[in-house]
Coordinates of C-alpha atoms in Angstrom, one line a residue:
Chain A
G15 CA -181.3 14.6 -19.1
A16 CA -178.7 14.7 -21.8
V17 CA -178.2 18.1 -23.4
V18 CA -176.6 18.9 -26.8
S19 CA -175.9 22.5 -27.4
Q20 CA -175.4 24.2 -30.8
H21 CA -173.9 27.5 -31.5
P22 CA -174.7 29.9 -33.1
S23 CA -178.5 29.4 -33.3
W24 CA -178.7 31.8 -36.3
V25 CA -176.2 33.2 -38.6
I26 CA -176.5 35.5 -41.6
C27 CA -173.5 36.0 -43.8
K28 CA -172.4 37.0 -47.3
S29 CA -171.8 34.6 -50.1
G30 CA -168.3 33.3 -50.2
T31 CA -167.9 33.4 -46.4
S32 CA -166.9 30.2 -44.5
V33 CA -169.2 29.5 -41.5
K34 CA -168.4 27.3 -38.5
I35 CA -171.1 25.7 -36.4
E36 CA -170.3 24.1 -33.0
C37 CA -172.0 21.1 -31.4
R38 CA -171.3 20.3 -27.8
S39 CA -172.5 17.5 -25.6
L40 CA -172.9 19.1 -22.1
D41 CA -173.3 16.2 -19.7
F42 CA -172.0 13.2 -21.5
Q43 CA -169.1 12.1 -23.7
A44 CA -170.2 11.8 -27.3
T45 CA -168.3 9.0 -29.1
T46 CA -170.4 9.7 -32.2
M47 CA -171.9 12.9 -33.5
F48 CA -174.2 13.3 -36.5
W49 CA -174.8 16.3 -38.7
Y50 CA -178.2 16.8 -40.4
R51 CA -179.6 19.3 -42.8
Q52 CA -183.3 20.2 -42.9
F53 CA -185.0 22.3 -45.6
P54 CA -188.4 24.0 -44.9
K55 CA -191.2 21.5 -44.5
Q56 CA -188.9 18.6 -45.0
S57 CA -187.4 16.1 -42.7
L58 CA -183.9 15.8 -41.5
M59 CA -181.3 14.5 -43.9
L60 CA -178.1 12.9 -42.6
M61 CA -175.1 14.6 -44.0
A62 CA -172.3 12.9 -42.1
T63 CA -171.3 10.8 -39.1
S64 CA -168.2 11.5 -37.1
N65 CA -166.5 9.4 -34.5
E66 CA -164.2 11.1 -32.0
G67 CA -160.6 11.1 -33.4
S68 CA -161.6 9.7 -36.8
K69 CA -162.5 11.2 -40.2
A70 CA -166.1 11.8 -40.8
T71 CA -168.2 9.5 -43.0
Y72 CA -170.2 11.5 -45.4
E73 CA -173.5 10.4 -47.0
Q74 CA -173.8 10.1 -50.7
G75 CA -174.0 13.4 -52.5
V76 CA -172.5 15.4 -49.6
E77 CA -169.3 17.2 -50.6
K78 CA -166.7 16.6 -47.9
D79 CA -164.6 19.5 -49.1
K80 CA -167.6 21.8 -48.8
F81 CA -168.8 20.6 -45.4
L82 CA -165.7 20.2 -43.2
I83 CA -166.4 18.2 -40.0
N84 CA -164.0 18.0 -37.0
H85 CA -164.7 15.9 -34.0
A86 CA -161.5 16.5 -32.0
S87 CA -162.9 15.8 -28.6
L88 CA -165.6 13.7 -26.9
T89 CA -167.7 16.8 -26.3
L90 CA -167.2 18.9 -29.4
S91 CA -167.8 18.6 -33.1
T92 CA -167.7 21.4 -35.6
L93 CA -169.2 21.7 -39.1
T94 CA -167.6 24.3 -41.3
V95 CA -169.5 25.3 -44.5
T96 CA -166.7 26.6 -46.8
S97 CA -167.3 29.3 -49.3
A98 CA -171.0 29.3 -48.5
H99 CA -173.5 30.2 -51.3
P100 CA -177.3 31.0 -51.1
E101 CA -178.1 27.3 -51.9
D102 CA -176.4 26.3 -48.7
S103 CA -179.0 28.2 -46.7
S104 CA -180.7 25.7 -44.5
F105 CA -181.3 24.5 -40.9
Y106 CA -178.4 22.4 -39.7
I107 CA -178.9 20.1 -36.7
C108 CA -176.4 18.0 -34.9
S109 CA -177.0 15.1 -32.6
A110 CA -174.8 13.1 -30.3
R111 CA -174.8 9.8 -28.6
E112 CA -172.7 8.2 -25.9
G113 CA -172.4 4.7 -27.4
V114 CA -173.5 2.4 -30.2
N115 CA -176.7 1.4 -28.5
Q116 CA -177.4 4.7 -26.8
P117 CA -180.1 7.2 -28.1
Q118 CA -179.2 10.2 -30.1
H119 CA -179.8 13.6 -28.5
F120 CA -180.4 16.5 -30.8
G121 CA -179.3 20.1 -30.6
D122 CA -181.6 23.0 -31.3
G123 CA -180.2 23.6 -34.7
T124 CA -178.5 26.5 -36.5
R125 CA -180.3 28.5 -39.1
L126 CA -177.9 29.5 -41.8
S127 CA -178.8 32.3 -44.2
I128 CA -176.4 33.2 -47.0
L129 CA -177.1 36.5 -48.8
Chain S
K29 CA -185.1 1.0 -50.0
N30 CA -185.9 1.6 -46.3
Q31 CA -188.6 4.2 -46.0
V32 CA -190.8 5.9 -43.4
E33 CA -194.0 7.5 -44.6
Q34 CA -196.3 9.6 -42.4
S35 CA -199.8 10.8 -42.8
P36 CA -201.4 13.2 -42.8
Q37 CA -198.9 15.7 -44.1
S38 CA -200.6 18.4 -42.0
L39 CA -203.5 18.6 -39.6
I40 CA -205.5 21.4 -38.0
I41 CA -207.5 20.6 -34.9
L42 CA -209.3 22.6 -32.2
E43 CA -207.8 22.9 -28.7
G44 CA -209.1 20.1 -26.5
K45 CA -209.7 17.7 -29.3
N46 CA -207.8 14.4 -29.8
C47 CA -205.9 13.4 -32.9
T48 CA -204.0 10.4 -34.3
L49 CA -201.0 10.6 -36.6
Q50 CA -199.9 7.6 -38.7
C51 CA -196.5 6.2 -39.6
N52 CA -195.9 3.3 -42.1
Y53 CA -192.4 2.0 -42.5
T54 CA -190.5 -0.6 -44.6
V55 CA -187.4 -0.7 -42.5
S56 CA -186.6 -4.3 -41.6
P57 CA -185.1 -5.4 -39.4
F58 CA -185.3 -2.5 -37.1
S59 CA -184.0 -1.7 -33.6
N60 CA -186.7 0.7 -32.4
L61 CA -189.2 3.3 -33.5
R62 CA -189.4 6.8 -32.0
W63 CA -191.8 9.6 -32.2
Y64 CA -190.2 13.1 -32.0
K65 CA -191.8 16.5 -31.5
Q66 CA -190.1 19.4 -33.4
D67 CA -191.1 22.9 -32.6
T68 CA -190.5 25.4 -35.4
G69 CA -186.8 26.4 -35.4
R70 CA -185.8 23.9 -32.8
G71 CA -184.3 20.4 -32.7
P72 CA -186.4 17.3 -32.4
V73 CA -187.3 16.1 -28.9
S74 CA -188.0 12.4 -28.2
L75 CA -191.6 11.6 -27.1
T76 CA -191.7 7.9 -27.1
I77 CA -189.5 4.9 -28.0
M78 CA -190.6 1.4 -28.7
T79 CA -188.7 -1.7 -29.6
F80 CA -190.2 -4.2 -32.1
S81 CA -191.6 -6.3 -29.2
E82 CA -193.6 -3.4 -27.7
N83 CA -197.1 -2.5 -28.7
T84 CA -197.8 0.7 -26.9
K85 CA -195.9 3.4 -25.0
S86 CA -197.4 6.5 -23.2
N87 CA -195.8 9.8 -22.2
G88 CA -198.4 12.0 -20.6
R89 CA -201.0 12.9 -23.2
Y90 CA -199.0 11.2 -26.0
T91 CA -199.6 7.5 -26.7
A92 CA -197.7 5.6 -29.4
T93 CA -198.7 2.2 -30.7
L94 CA -196.7 -0.2 -32.9
D95 CA -197.8 -3.1 -35.0
A96 CA -194.6 -4.8 -36.2
D97 CA -196.6 -7.3 -38.4
T98 CA -198.2 -4.6 -40.5
K99 CA -195.2 -2.2 -40.0
Q100 CA -197.5 0.6 -38.7
S101 CA -197.2 3.0 -35.8
S102 CA -199.5 5.7 -34.6
L103 CA -199.2 8.6 -32.2
H104 CA -202.4 9.6 -30.4
I105 CA -202.6 13.0 -28.7
T106 CA -205.3 13.5 -26.1
A107 CA -206.9 16.7 -25.1
S108 CA -204.7 18.8 -27.4
Q109 CA -203.2 22.1 -26.2
L110 CA -202.0 25.1 -28.2
S111 CA -198.4 24.1 -27.3
D112 CA -198.9 20.8 -29.1
S113 CA -198.6 22.8 -32.4
A114 CA -195.4 21.4 -34.0
S115 CA -194.1 18.8 -36.4
Y116 CA -194.2 15.2 -35.3
I117 CA -191.6 13.0 -36.8
C118 CA -191.6 9.2 -36.9
V119 CA -188.1 7.8 -36.8
V120 CA -187.1 4.1 -37.3
T121 CA -183.7 2.9 -36.3
D122 CA -182.2 0.7 -38.9
I123 CA -179.8 -2.1 -37.9
M124 CA -176.6 -1.8 -39.9
F125 CA -174.4 -4.7 -39.0
S126 CA -171.5 -3.5 -41.1
G127 CA -169.6 -0.9 -39.1
G128 CA -171.9 -1.6 -36.1
Y129 CA -173.8 1.6 -36.0
N130 CA -177.5 2.1 -36.2
K131 CA -178.9 4.6 -38.7
L132 CA -182.0 6.7 -38.1
I133 CA -184.5 6.7 -40.9
F134 CA -186.7 9.8 -40.7
G135 CA -190.3 10.3 -41.9
A136 CA -191.2 13.7 -43.4
G137 CA -193.3 14.6 -40.4
T138 CA -196.9 15.7 -39.8
R139 CA -197.3 19.4 -39.1
L140 CA -200.0 19.8 -36.4
A141 CA -201.7 23.1 -35.8
V142 CA -203.9 23.4 -32.7
H143 CA -206.3 26.4 -32.9
P144 CA -208.1 28.0 -29.9

């Protein structure tokens, strides 16, 4: 089945550091990738949607200068948390789909801890 | 506002017992309804998917039902196993005609703990 890989799975870094998270579709071409954020005991909240070769569309309340998204190829999207602070600590999950009517496949998430 | 509400918030059952999780939604119209299993620290994995015209869908010990008239869905787990301990998330796909892409509306999930 379709596999979406995220890297790293866990990262701990100091406040002020910028952190990049990668999301790859391993066996299909992902025209659209989604980035979610999940706080403990809460559900996934969509942060942004990115189509290959286009600028990402951010959900209301999500700072695009804070969370930089790049979807430069059909198999790779990256999320960069710039100048991360402790309040950015969360579980970040990406998903990818091949086409408009295709299902989304989720990665295993990245746990980000900012000290 | 389109919403998906799940109950109970959490549930503890003994190994081997059955349980039923509930999902009520207000998303209309919708494309499909999925149940996902999310293990702690992992991404969601799809268990079942139903379109608005389907009433039931099974996947091994998991059986999902859908009543589009009352906007309710349930996930029944039979003969629970310790490995069933996870969060179960109900997700309804909204139909957004502008832009042409379908948005997923997530429930908050039910945290199931199966004890020996």
